[in-house]
Short mmCIF file of N, CA and C in Angstrom, two decimals:
data_model
loop_
_atom_site.label_atom_id
_atom_site.label_comp_id
_atom_site.label_asym_id
_atom_site.label_seq_id
_atom_site.Cartn_x
_atom_site.Cartn_y
_atom_site.Cartn_z
N MET A 1 29.34 22.19 -46.96
CA MET A 1 28.35 21.17 -46.65
C MET A 1 27.26 21.17 -47.71
N THR A 2 26.76 19.99 -47.95
CA THR A 2 25.71 19.87 -48.94
C THR A 2 24.36 20.05 -48.27
N MET A 3 23.34 20.17 -49.06
CA MET A 3 21.96 20.34 -48.55
C MET A 3 21.54 19.15 -47.71
N ASN A 4 21.90 17.95 -48.13
CA ASN A 4 21.53 16.74 -47.39
C ASN A 4 22.22 16.71 -46.03
N GLN A 5 23.46 17.14 -45.97
CA GLN A 5 24.19 17.16 -44.71
C GLN A 5 23.55 18.18 -43.75
N ASN A 6 23.16 19.32 -44.28
CA ASN A 6 22.49 20.34 -43.45
C ASN A 6 21.17 19.81 -42.89
N LYS A 7 20.42 19.13 -43.71
CA LYS A 7 19.15 18.57 -43.27
C LYS A 7 19.38 17.51 -42.19
N THR A 8 20.41 16.68 -42.39
CA THR A 8 20.73 15.63 -41.44
C THR A 8 21.15 16.24 -40.11
N ILE A 9 21.99 17.24 -40.14
CA ILE A 9 22.44 17.90 -38.91
C ILE A 9 21.24 18.54 -38.20
N LYS A 10 20.37 19.13 -38.97
CA LYS A 10 19.18 19.77 -38.40
C LYS A 10 18.27 18.72 -37.73
N ARG A 11 18.07 17.59 -38.39
CA ARG A 11 17.23 16.53 -37.83
C ARG A 11 17.84 15.96 -36.55
N VAL A 12 19.15 15.73 -36.57
CA VAL A 12 19.83 15.18 -35.40
C VAL A 12 19.74 16.18 -34.25
N SER A 13 19.93 17.46 -34.54
CA SER A 13 19.84 18.50 -33.51
C SER A 13 18.44 18.56 -32.92
N MET A 14 17.43 18.51 -33.74
CA MET A 14 16.05 18.55 -33.27
C MET A 14 15.72 17.32 -32.43
N THR A 15 16.19 16.17 -32.86
CA THR A 15 15.96 14.93 -32.11
C THR A 15 16.66 15.00 -30.76
N ALA A 16 17.89 15.49 -30.75
CA ALA A 16 18.63 15.61 -29.48
C ALA A 16 17.92 16.59 -28.55
N ALA A 17 17.44 17.70 -29.09
CA ALA A 17 16.72 18.67 -28.27
C ALA A 17 15.45 18.05 -27.69
N ALA A 18 14.74 17.26 -28.49
CA ALA A 18 13.53 16.61 -28.01
C ALA A 18 13.84 15.61 -26.90
N VAL A 19 14.94 14.88 -27.04
CA VAL A 19 15.34 13.90 -26.02
C VAL A 19 15.70 14.62 -24.72
N VAL A 20 16.45 15.71 -24.82
CA VAL A 20 16.84 16.48 -23.63
C VAL A 20 15.59 17.05 -22.96
N PHE A 21 14.68 17.61 -23.74
CA PHE A 21 13.46 18.17 -23.19
C PHE A 21 12.63 17.10 -22.49
N THR A 22 12.51 15.93 -23.10
CA THR A 22 11.76 14.84 -22.49
C THR A 22 12.41 14.40 -21.18
N ALA A 23 13.72 14.34 -21.16
CA ALA A 23 14.43 13.95 -19.94
C ALA A 23 14.22 14.98 -18.84
N MET A 24 14.20 16.25 -19.21
CA MET A 24 13.96 17.30 -18.22
C MET A 24 12.55 17.19 -17.64
N LEU A 25 11.59 16.89 -18.46
CA LEU A 25 10.22 16.72 -17.97
C LEU A 25 10.11 15.51 -17.05
N ALA A 26 10.81 14.46 -17.39
CA ALA A 26 10.78 13.25 -16.55
C ALA A 26 11.42 13.51 -15.20
N ALA A 27 12.37 14.44 -15.14
CA ALA A 27 13.04 14.75 -13.88
C ALA A 27 12.20 15.61 -12.97
N CYS A 28 11.05 16.04 -13.43
CA CYS A 28 10.19 16.94 -12.64
C CYS A 28 9.26 16.19 -11.69
N ASP A 29 9.56 14.95 -11.39
CA ASP A 29 8.74 14.21 -10.43
C ASP A 29 8.81 14.88 -9.07
N ASP A 30 7.80 14.62 -8.25
CA ASP A 30 7.77 15.20 -6.90
C ASP A 30 8.97 14.71 -6.11
N GLY A 31 9.72 15.65 -5.64
CA GLY A 31 10.85 15.35 -4.77
C GLY A 31 10.56 15.86 -3.38
N PRO A 32 11.52 15.82 -2.50
CA PRO A 32 11.32 16.28 -1.13
C PRO A 32 10.91 17.76 -1.06
N ALA A 33 11.50 18.59 -1.90
CA ALA A 33 11.16 20.01 -1.88
C ALA A 33 9.72 20.23 -2.33
N GLU A 34 9.31 19.51 -3.34
CA GLU A 34 7.92 19.63 -3.83
C GLU A 34 6.94 19.17 -2.76
N ASP A 35 7.25 18.06 -2.11
CA ASP A 35 6.38 17.55 -1.04
C ASP A 35 6.30 18.55 0.12
N ALA A 36 7.44 19.13 0.48
CA ALA A 36 7.45 20.13 1.57
C ALA A 36 6.62 21.35 1.17
N GLY A 37 6.75 21.78 -0.06
CA GLY A 37 5.96 22.92 -0.54
C GLY A 37 4.48 22.65 -0.48
N GLU A 38 4.08 21.45 -0.87
CA GLU A 38 2.66 21.09 -0.81
C GLU A 38 2.15 21.06 0.63
N LYS A 39 2.98 20.56 1.55
CA LYS A 39 2.58 20.53 2.96
C LYS A 39 2.42 21.95 3.50
N ILE A 40 3.31 22.85 3.09
CA ILE A 40 3.20 24.24 3.52
C ILE A 40 1.92 24.86 2.96
N ASP A 41 1.65 24.62 1.68
CA ASP A 41 0.43 25.13 1.06
C ASP A 41 -0.82 24.63 1.79
N ASP A 42 -0.83 23.34 2.12
CA ASP A 42 -1.97 22.77 2.83
C ASP A 42 -2.13 23.40 4.22
N SER A 43 -1.01 23.60 4.90
CA SER A 43 -1.06 24.19 6.24
C SER A 43 -1.59 25.62 6.19
N VAL A 44 -1.13 26.38 5.22
CA VAL A 44 -1.59 27.78 5.08
C VAL A 44 -3.08 27.80 4.76
N SER A 45 -3.52 26.91 3.91
CA SER A 45 -4.94 26.85 3.55
C SER A 45 -5.79 26.50 4.78
N GLU A 46 -5.32 25.53 5.57
CA GLU A 46 -6.06 25.16 6.78
C GLU A 46 -6.09 26.31 7.78
N MET A 47 -4.98 27.03 7.88
CA MET A 47 -4.92 28.16 8.80
C MET A 47 -5.89 29.27 8.36
N LYS A 48 -5.97 29.51 7.05
CA LYS A 48 -6.91 30.52 6.54
C LYS A 48 -8.34 30.12 6.88
N ASP A 49 -8.66 28.85 6.66
CA ASP A 49 -10.01 28.37 6.96
C ASP A 49 -10.33 28.50 8.44
N SER A 50 -9.38 28.13 9.29
CA SER A 50 -9.59 28.21 10.74
C SER A 50 -9.78 29.66 11.18
N THR A 51 -8.97 30.56 10.63
CA THR A 51 -9.08 31.97 10.97
C THR A 51 -10.42 32.53 10.52
N LYS A 52 -10.84 32.16 9.32
CA LYS A 52 -12.13 32.62 8.80
C LYS A 52 -13.27 32.12 9.68
N ASP A 53 -13.21 30.86 10.07
CA ASP A 53 -14.25 30.29 10.94
C ASP A 53 -14.27 31.00 12.29
N ALA A 54 -13.09 31.27 12.85
CA ALA A 54 -13.02 31.95 14.15
C ALA A 54 -13.58 33.36 14.06
N MET A 55 -13.28 34.05 12.97
CA MET A 55 -13.80 35.41 12.78
C MET A 55 -15.32 35.40 12.64
N ASN A 56 -15.84 34.44 11.91
CA ASN A 56 -17.30 34.31 11.77
C ASN A 56 -17.96 34.02 13.11
N ASP A 57 -17.33 33.12 13.87
CA ASP A 57 -17.87 32.78 15.20
C ASP A 57 -17.86 34.00 16.11
N ALA A 58 -16.78 34.78 16.08
CA ALA A 58 -16.69 35.98 16.91
C ALA A 58 -17.75 37.00 16.50
N GLY A 59 -17.93 37.18 15.20
CA GLY A 59 -18.96 38.10 14.71
C GLY A 59 -20.35 37.67 15.12
N ASN A 60 -20.62 36.38 15.04
CA ASN A 60 -21.93 35.87 15.46
C ASN A 60 -22.15 36.06 16.96
N ALA A 61 -21.10 35.85 17.76
CA ALA A 61 -21.22 36.02 19.21
C ALA A 61 -21.50 37.48 19.55
N ILE A 62 -20.84 38.40 18.85
CA ILE A 62 -21.09 39.84 19.09
C ILE A 62 -22.52 40.20 18.72
N GLU A 63 -22.98 39.70 17.58
CA GLU A 63 -24.35 39.98 17.15
C GLU A 63 -25.36 39.40 18.14
N ASP A 64 -25.12 38.17 18.61
CA ASP A 64 -26.02 37.56 19.61
C ASP A 64 -26.05 38.38 20.89
N ALA A 65 -24.88 38.85 21.34
CA ALA A 65 -24.82 39.66 22.57
C ALA A 65 -25.58 40.96 22.37
N CYS A 66 -25.43 41.58 21.21
CA CYS A 66 -26.14 42.82 20.91
C CYS A 66 -27.65 42.60 20.94
N GLU A 67 -28.09 41.52 20.33
CA GLU A 67 -29.52 41.22 20.32
C GLU A 67 -30.04 40.96 21.74
N ASP A 68 -29.25 40.27 22.56
CA ASP A 68 -29.65 40.01 23.95
C ASP A 68 -29.81 41.32 24.72
N VAL A 69 -28.87 42.24 24.54
CA VAL A 69 -28.93 43.53 25.24
C VAL A 69 -30.15 44.32 24.77
N LYS A 70 -30.41 44.34 23.48
CA LYS A 70 -31.56 45.08 22.96
C LYS A 70 -32.86 44.45 23.44
N ASP A 71 -32.91 43.11 23.48
CA ASP A 71 -34.12 42.45 23.99
C ASP A 71 -34.34 42.79 25.46
N ALA A 72 -33.29 42.77 26.24
CA ALA A 72 -33.39 43.07 27.69
C ALA A 72 -33.81 44.51 27.90
N ALA A 73 -33.43 45.41 27.01
CA ALA A 73 -33.75 46.83 27.18
C ALA A 73 -35.05 47.19 26.47
N ASP A 74 -35.75 46.21 25.91
CA ASP A 74 -36.95 46.46 25.12
C ASP A 74 -36.73 47.55 24.08
N ALA A 75 -35.62 47.47 23.38
CA ALA A 75 -35.30 48.45 22.35
C ALA A 75 -36.27 48.32 21.20
N GLU A 76 -36.64 49.50 20.66
CA GLU A 76 -37.58 49.51 19.54
C GLU A 76 -36.92 48.92 18.29
N ASN A 77 -35.67 49.30 18.05
CA ASN A 77 -34.92 48.81 16.90
C ASN A 77 -34.09 47.62 17.34
N SER A 78 -34.41 46.46 16.79
CA SER A 78 -33.70 45.25 17.22
C SER A 78 -32.55 44.88 16.29
N ASN A 79 -32.28 45.73 15.29
CA ASN A 79 -31.17 45.45 14.36
C ASN A 79 -29.84 45.69 15.05
N CYS A 80 -28.91 44.79 14.81
CA CYS A 80 -27.56 44.96 15.36
C CYS A 80 -26.56 45.09 14.26
#
């Protein structure tokens, strides 16, 4: 093969690789599996937020109850 033929083969190969790569990227559109994954991610995130809120509410209720007991007992130290 001559130098020009090698260059031509190399250019054609690079162009073909670029076309294949572009086609692969175009095929990465959101499909049913991607949509399902996003829904799962959203559900997990909402569950984390709900759990965090519930834990904060429970902690606040315990602290309020502690303060009520200390107030009723006229405790010197009101920290809970």
